Short mmCIF file of C-alpha atoms and ligand atoms in Angstrom, two decimals:
data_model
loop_
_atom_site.label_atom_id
_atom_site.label_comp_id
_atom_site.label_asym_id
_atom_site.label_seq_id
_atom_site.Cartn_x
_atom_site.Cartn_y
_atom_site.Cartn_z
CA UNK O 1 -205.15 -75.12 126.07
CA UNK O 2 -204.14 -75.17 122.71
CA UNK O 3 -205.90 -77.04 119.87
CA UNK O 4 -204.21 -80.67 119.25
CA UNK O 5 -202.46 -80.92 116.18
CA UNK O 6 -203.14 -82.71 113.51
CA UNK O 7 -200.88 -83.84 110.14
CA UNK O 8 -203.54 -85.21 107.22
CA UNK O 9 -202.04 -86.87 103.77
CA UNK O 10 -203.56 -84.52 101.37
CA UNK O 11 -205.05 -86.19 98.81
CA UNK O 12 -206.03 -89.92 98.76
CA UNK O 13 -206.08 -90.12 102.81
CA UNK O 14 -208.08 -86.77 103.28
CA UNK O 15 -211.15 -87.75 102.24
CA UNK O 16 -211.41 -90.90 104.96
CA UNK O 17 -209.99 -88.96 107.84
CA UNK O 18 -212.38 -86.33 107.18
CA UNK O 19 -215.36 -88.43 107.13
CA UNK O 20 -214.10 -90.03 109.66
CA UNK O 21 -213.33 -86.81 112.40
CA UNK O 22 -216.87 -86.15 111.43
CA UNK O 23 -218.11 -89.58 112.16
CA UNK O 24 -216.37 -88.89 115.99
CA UNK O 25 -218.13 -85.11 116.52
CA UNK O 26 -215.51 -82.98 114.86
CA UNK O 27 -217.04 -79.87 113.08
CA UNK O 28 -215.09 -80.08 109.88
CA UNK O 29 -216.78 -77.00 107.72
CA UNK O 30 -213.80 -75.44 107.77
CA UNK O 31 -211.86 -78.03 105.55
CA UNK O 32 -215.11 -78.83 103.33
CA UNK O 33 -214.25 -74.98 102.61
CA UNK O 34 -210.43 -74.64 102.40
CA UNK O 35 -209.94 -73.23 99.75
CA UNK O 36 -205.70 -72.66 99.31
CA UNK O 37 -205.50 -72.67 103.23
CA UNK O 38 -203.14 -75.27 104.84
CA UNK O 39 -204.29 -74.92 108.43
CA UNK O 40 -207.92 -75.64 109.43
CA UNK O 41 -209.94 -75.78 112.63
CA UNK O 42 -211.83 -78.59 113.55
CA UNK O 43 -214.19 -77.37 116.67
CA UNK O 44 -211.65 -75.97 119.45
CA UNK O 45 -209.71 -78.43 120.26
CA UNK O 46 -208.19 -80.14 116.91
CA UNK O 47 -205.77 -78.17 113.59
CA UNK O 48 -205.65 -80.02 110.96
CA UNK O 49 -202.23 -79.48 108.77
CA UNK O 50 -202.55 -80.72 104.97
CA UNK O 51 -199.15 -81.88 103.71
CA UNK O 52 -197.49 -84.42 101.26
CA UNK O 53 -197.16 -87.80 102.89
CA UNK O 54 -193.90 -87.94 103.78
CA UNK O 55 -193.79 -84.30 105.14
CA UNK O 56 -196.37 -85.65 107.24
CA UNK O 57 -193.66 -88.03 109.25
CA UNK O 58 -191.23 -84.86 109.19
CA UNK O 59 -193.58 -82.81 111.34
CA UNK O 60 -194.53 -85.20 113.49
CA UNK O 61 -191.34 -86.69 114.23
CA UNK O 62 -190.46 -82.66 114.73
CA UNK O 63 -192.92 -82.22 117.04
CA UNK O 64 -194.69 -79.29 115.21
CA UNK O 65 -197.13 -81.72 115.00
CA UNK O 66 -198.89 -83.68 117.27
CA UNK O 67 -200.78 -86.55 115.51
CA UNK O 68 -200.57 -87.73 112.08
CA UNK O 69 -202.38 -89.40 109.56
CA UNK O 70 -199.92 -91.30 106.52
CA UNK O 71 -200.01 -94.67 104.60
CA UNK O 72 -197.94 -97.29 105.86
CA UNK O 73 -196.01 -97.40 102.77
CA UNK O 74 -194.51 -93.59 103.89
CA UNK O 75 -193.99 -94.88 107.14
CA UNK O 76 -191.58 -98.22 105.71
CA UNK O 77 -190.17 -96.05 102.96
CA UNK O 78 -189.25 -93.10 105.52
CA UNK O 79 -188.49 -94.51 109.24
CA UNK O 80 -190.10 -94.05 112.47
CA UNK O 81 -189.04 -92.29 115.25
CA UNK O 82 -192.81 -91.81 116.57
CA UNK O 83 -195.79 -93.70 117.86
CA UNK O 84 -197.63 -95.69 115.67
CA UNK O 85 -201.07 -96.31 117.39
CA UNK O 86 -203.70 -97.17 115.13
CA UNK O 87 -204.66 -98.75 111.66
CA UNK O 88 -207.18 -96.73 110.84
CA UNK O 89 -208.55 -99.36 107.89
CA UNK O 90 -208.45 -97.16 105.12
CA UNK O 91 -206.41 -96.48 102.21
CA UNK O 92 -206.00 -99.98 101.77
CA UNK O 93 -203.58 -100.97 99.08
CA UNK O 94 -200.60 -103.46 99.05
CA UNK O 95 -196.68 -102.88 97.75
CA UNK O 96 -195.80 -105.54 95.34
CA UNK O 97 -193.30 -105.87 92.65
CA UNK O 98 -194.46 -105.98 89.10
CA UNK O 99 -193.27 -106.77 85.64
CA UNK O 100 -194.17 -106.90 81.63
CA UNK O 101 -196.73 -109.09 81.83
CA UNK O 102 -195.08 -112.79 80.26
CA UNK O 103 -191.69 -111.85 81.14
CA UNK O 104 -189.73 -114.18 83.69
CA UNK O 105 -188.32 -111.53 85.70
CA UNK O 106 -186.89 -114.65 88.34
CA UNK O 107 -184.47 -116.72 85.96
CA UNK O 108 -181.19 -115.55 84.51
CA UNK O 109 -178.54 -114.30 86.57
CA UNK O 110 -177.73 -110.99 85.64
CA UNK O 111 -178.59 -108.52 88.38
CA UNK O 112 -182.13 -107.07 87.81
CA UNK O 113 -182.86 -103.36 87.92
CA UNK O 114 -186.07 -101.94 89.62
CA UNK O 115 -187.47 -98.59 89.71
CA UNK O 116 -189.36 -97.28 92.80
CA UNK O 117 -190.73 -94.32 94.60
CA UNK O 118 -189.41 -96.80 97.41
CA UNK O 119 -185.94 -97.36 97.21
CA UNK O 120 -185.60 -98.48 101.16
CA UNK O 121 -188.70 -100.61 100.97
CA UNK O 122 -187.62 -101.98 97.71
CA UNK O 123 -184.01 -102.80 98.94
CA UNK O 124 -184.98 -104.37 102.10
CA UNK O 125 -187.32 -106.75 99.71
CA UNK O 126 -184.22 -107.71 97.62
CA UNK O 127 -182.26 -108.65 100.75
CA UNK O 128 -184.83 -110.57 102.44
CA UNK O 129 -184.96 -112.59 99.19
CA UNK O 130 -180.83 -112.90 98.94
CA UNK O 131 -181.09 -110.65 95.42
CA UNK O 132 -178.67 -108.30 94.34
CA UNK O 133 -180.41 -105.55 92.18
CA UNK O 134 -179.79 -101.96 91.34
CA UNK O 135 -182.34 -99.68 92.07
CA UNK O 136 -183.31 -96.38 90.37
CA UNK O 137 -185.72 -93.81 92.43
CA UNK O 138 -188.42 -92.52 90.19
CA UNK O 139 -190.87 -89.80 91.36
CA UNK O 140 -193.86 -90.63 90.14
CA UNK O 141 -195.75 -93.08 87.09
CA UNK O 142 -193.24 -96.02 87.97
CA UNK O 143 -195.08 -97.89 85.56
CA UNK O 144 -192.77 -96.10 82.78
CA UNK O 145 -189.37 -96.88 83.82
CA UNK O 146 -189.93 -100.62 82.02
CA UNK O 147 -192.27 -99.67 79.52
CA UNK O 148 -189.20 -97.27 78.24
CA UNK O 149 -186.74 -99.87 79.03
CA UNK O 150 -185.12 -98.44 82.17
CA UNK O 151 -185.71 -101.35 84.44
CA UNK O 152 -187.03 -105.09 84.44
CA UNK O 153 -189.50 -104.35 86.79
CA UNK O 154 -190.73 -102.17 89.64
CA UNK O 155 -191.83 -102.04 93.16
CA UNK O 156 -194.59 -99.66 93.42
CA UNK O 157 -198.34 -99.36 95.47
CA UNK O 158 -201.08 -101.46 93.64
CA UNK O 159 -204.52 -100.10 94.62
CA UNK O 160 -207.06 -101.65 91.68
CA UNK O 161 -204.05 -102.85 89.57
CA UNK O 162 -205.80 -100.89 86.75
CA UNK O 163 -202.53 -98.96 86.32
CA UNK O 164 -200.53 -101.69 85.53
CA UNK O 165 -203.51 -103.49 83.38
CA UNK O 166 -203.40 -100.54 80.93
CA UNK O 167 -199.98 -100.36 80.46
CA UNK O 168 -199.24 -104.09 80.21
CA UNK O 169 -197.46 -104.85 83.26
CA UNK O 170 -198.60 -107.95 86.42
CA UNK O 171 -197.83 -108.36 89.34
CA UNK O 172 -195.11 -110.73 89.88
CA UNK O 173 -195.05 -111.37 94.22
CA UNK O 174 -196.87 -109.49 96.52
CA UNK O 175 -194.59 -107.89 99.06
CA UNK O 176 -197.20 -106.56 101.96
CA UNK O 177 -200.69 -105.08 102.46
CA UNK O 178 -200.44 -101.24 103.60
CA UNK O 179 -203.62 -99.04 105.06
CA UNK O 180 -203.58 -95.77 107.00
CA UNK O 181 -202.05 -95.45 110.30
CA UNK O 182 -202.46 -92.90 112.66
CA UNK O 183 -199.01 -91.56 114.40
CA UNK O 184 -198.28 -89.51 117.22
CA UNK O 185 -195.24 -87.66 118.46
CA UNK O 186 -193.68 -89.14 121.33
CA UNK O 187 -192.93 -86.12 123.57
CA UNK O 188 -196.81 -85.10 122.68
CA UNK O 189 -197.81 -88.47 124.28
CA UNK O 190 -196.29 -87.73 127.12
CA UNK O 191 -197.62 -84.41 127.33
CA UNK O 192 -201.06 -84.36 126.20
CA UNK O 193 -201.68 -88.42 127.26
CA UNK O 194 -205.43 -87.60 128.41
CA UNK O 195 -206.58 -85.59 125.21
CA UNK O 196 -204.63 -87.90 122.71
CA UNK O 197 -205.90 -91.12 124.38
CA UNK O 198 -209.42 -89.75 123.99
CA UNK O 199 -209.18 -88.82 120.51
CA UNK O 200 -207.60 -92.08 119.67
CA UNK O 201 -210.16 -94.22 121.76
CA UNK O 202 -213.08 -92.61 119.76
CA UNK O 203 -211.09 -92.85 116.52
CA UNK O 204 -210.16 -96.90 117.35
CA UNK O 205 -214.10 -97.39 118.18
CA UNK O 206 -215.14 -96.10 114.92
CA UNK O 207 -212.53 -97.87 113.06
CA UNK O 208 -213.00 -101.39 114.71
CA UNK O 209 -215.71 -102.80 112.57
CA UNK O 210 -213.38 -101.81 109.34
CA UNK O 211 -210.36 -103.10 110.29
CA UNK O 212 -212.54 -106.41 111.33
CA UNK O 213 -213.64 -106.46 108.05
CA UNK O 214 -210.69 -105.98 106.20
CA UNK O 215 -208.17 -107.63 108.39
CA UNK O 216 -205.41 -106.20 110.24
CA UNK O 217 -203.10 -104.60 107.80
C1 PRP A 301 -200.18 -94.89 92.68
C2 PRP A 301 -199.19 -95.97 92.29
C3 PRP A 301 -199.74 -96.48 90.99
C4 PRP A 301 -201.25 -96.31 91.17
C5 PRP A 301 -201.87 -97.64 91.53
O1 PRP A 301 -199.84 -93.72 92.04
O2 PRP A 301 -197.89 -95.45 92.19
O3 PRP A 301 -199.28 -95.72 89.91
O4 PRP A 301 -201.44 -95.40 92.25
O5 PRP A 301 -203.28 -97.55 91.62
P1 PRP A 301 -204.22 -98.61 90.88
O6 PRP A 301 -203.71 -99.97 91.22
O7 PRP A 301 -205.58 -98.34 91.48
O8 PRP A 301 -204.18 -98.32 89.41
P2 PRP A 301 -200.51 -92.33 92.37
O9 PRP A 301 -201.88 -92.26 91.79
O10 PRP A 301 -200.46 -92.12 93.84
O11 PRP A 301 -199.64 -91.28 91.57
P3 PRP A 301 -198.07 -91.16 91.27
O12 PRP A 301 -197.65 -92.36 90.47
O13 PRP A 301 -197.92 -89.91 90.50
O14 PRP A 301 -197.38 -91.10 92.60
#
């Protein structure tokens, strides 16, 4: 039988998941010595894949993938035509829209502009709250777009808030709390049900106490 497949966040995510496959039994040498390789063993029965977050939902919703491991902020931002089966209690961060700190961003009437890495997230905020704003989609360092003047304020991930401390923005509203969340193809689900259940049962047991702690994200 082939090995399982599995998509991992590079980055931020990897380290967690890691630790956590080891915590479960999985012999993870091979990605404590990666090197530039992309496609790692774990034992005989688990690949792990390291790709960009959203990339992540492409190959799993693909199939070329069988399991994945992304923030829920990816999964909002991008859709979700796959399983999600688990909160994995890491990578816990929250999306929330932020500001100059002092400025009013609510009064006024003119529409507002916002810059995001999350456009869809960001618009579906606006329409919950009956705003009409114009968004601009900025790749990375949101925390520019108002510093330079681009936009009133932005909707971005807020981890320590140390970001926007040193360059003098606050949080205005909190919009959710996101953690990781670990996805699975739906076809694969189907077709590998008994090894996917078991890797997720062990994963869920190791999680539990975390998510406890933190609360459900
Ligand atoms: C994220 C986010 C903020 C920062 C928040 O960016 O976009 O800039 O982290 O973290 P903090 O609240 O702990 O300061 P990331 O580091 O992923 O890089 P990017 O902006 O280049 O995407």
């Amino acid at each position: 039988m082939k090995p399982l497949r599995m998509a991992l966040t590079k980055g931020r995510l990897e380290k967690d998941t890691v630790a956590l496959l080891e915590r479960i039994g999985c012999d993870c040498q091979a990605v404590h010595n990666k090197g530039r390789r992309l496609i790692l063993p774990v034992g005989d029965s688990l690949e792990l894949v390291l790709a960009k977050a959203a990339d992540v939902i492409t190959y799993v919703e693909h199939g070329v993938c069988d399991l994945g491991v992304v923030g829920k902020d990816t999964i909002m931002e991008n859709g979700s035509s796959f399983y999600e089966v688990l909160d994995l209690g890491f990578g816990r961060c929250r999306f929330a829209l932020a500001a100059p700190a002092g400025a009013d961003f609510w009064s006024g009437y003119s529409a507002r502009t916002i810059a995001t890495k999350y456009p869809n997230v960001a618009r579906s905020y606006f329409e919950s709250k009956g705003m009409d704003v114009r968004i601009i989609k900025i790749e990375g360092s949101v925390e520019l777009a108002p510093l330079l003047g681009l936009s009133d304020a932005i909707v971005d991930i807020v981890e320590t808030g140390t970001t926007l401390k040193e360059n003098g923005l606050a949080v205005i509203s909190e919009i959710c709390p996101i953690s990781a969340r670990l996805i699975v193809n739906t076809a694969s689900l189907k077709l590998r049900k008994r090894e996917i259940e078991a890797l997720v049962e062990q994963m869920e047991r190791e999680t539990a106490g975390k998510r406890e702690a933190g609360g459900n994200a």
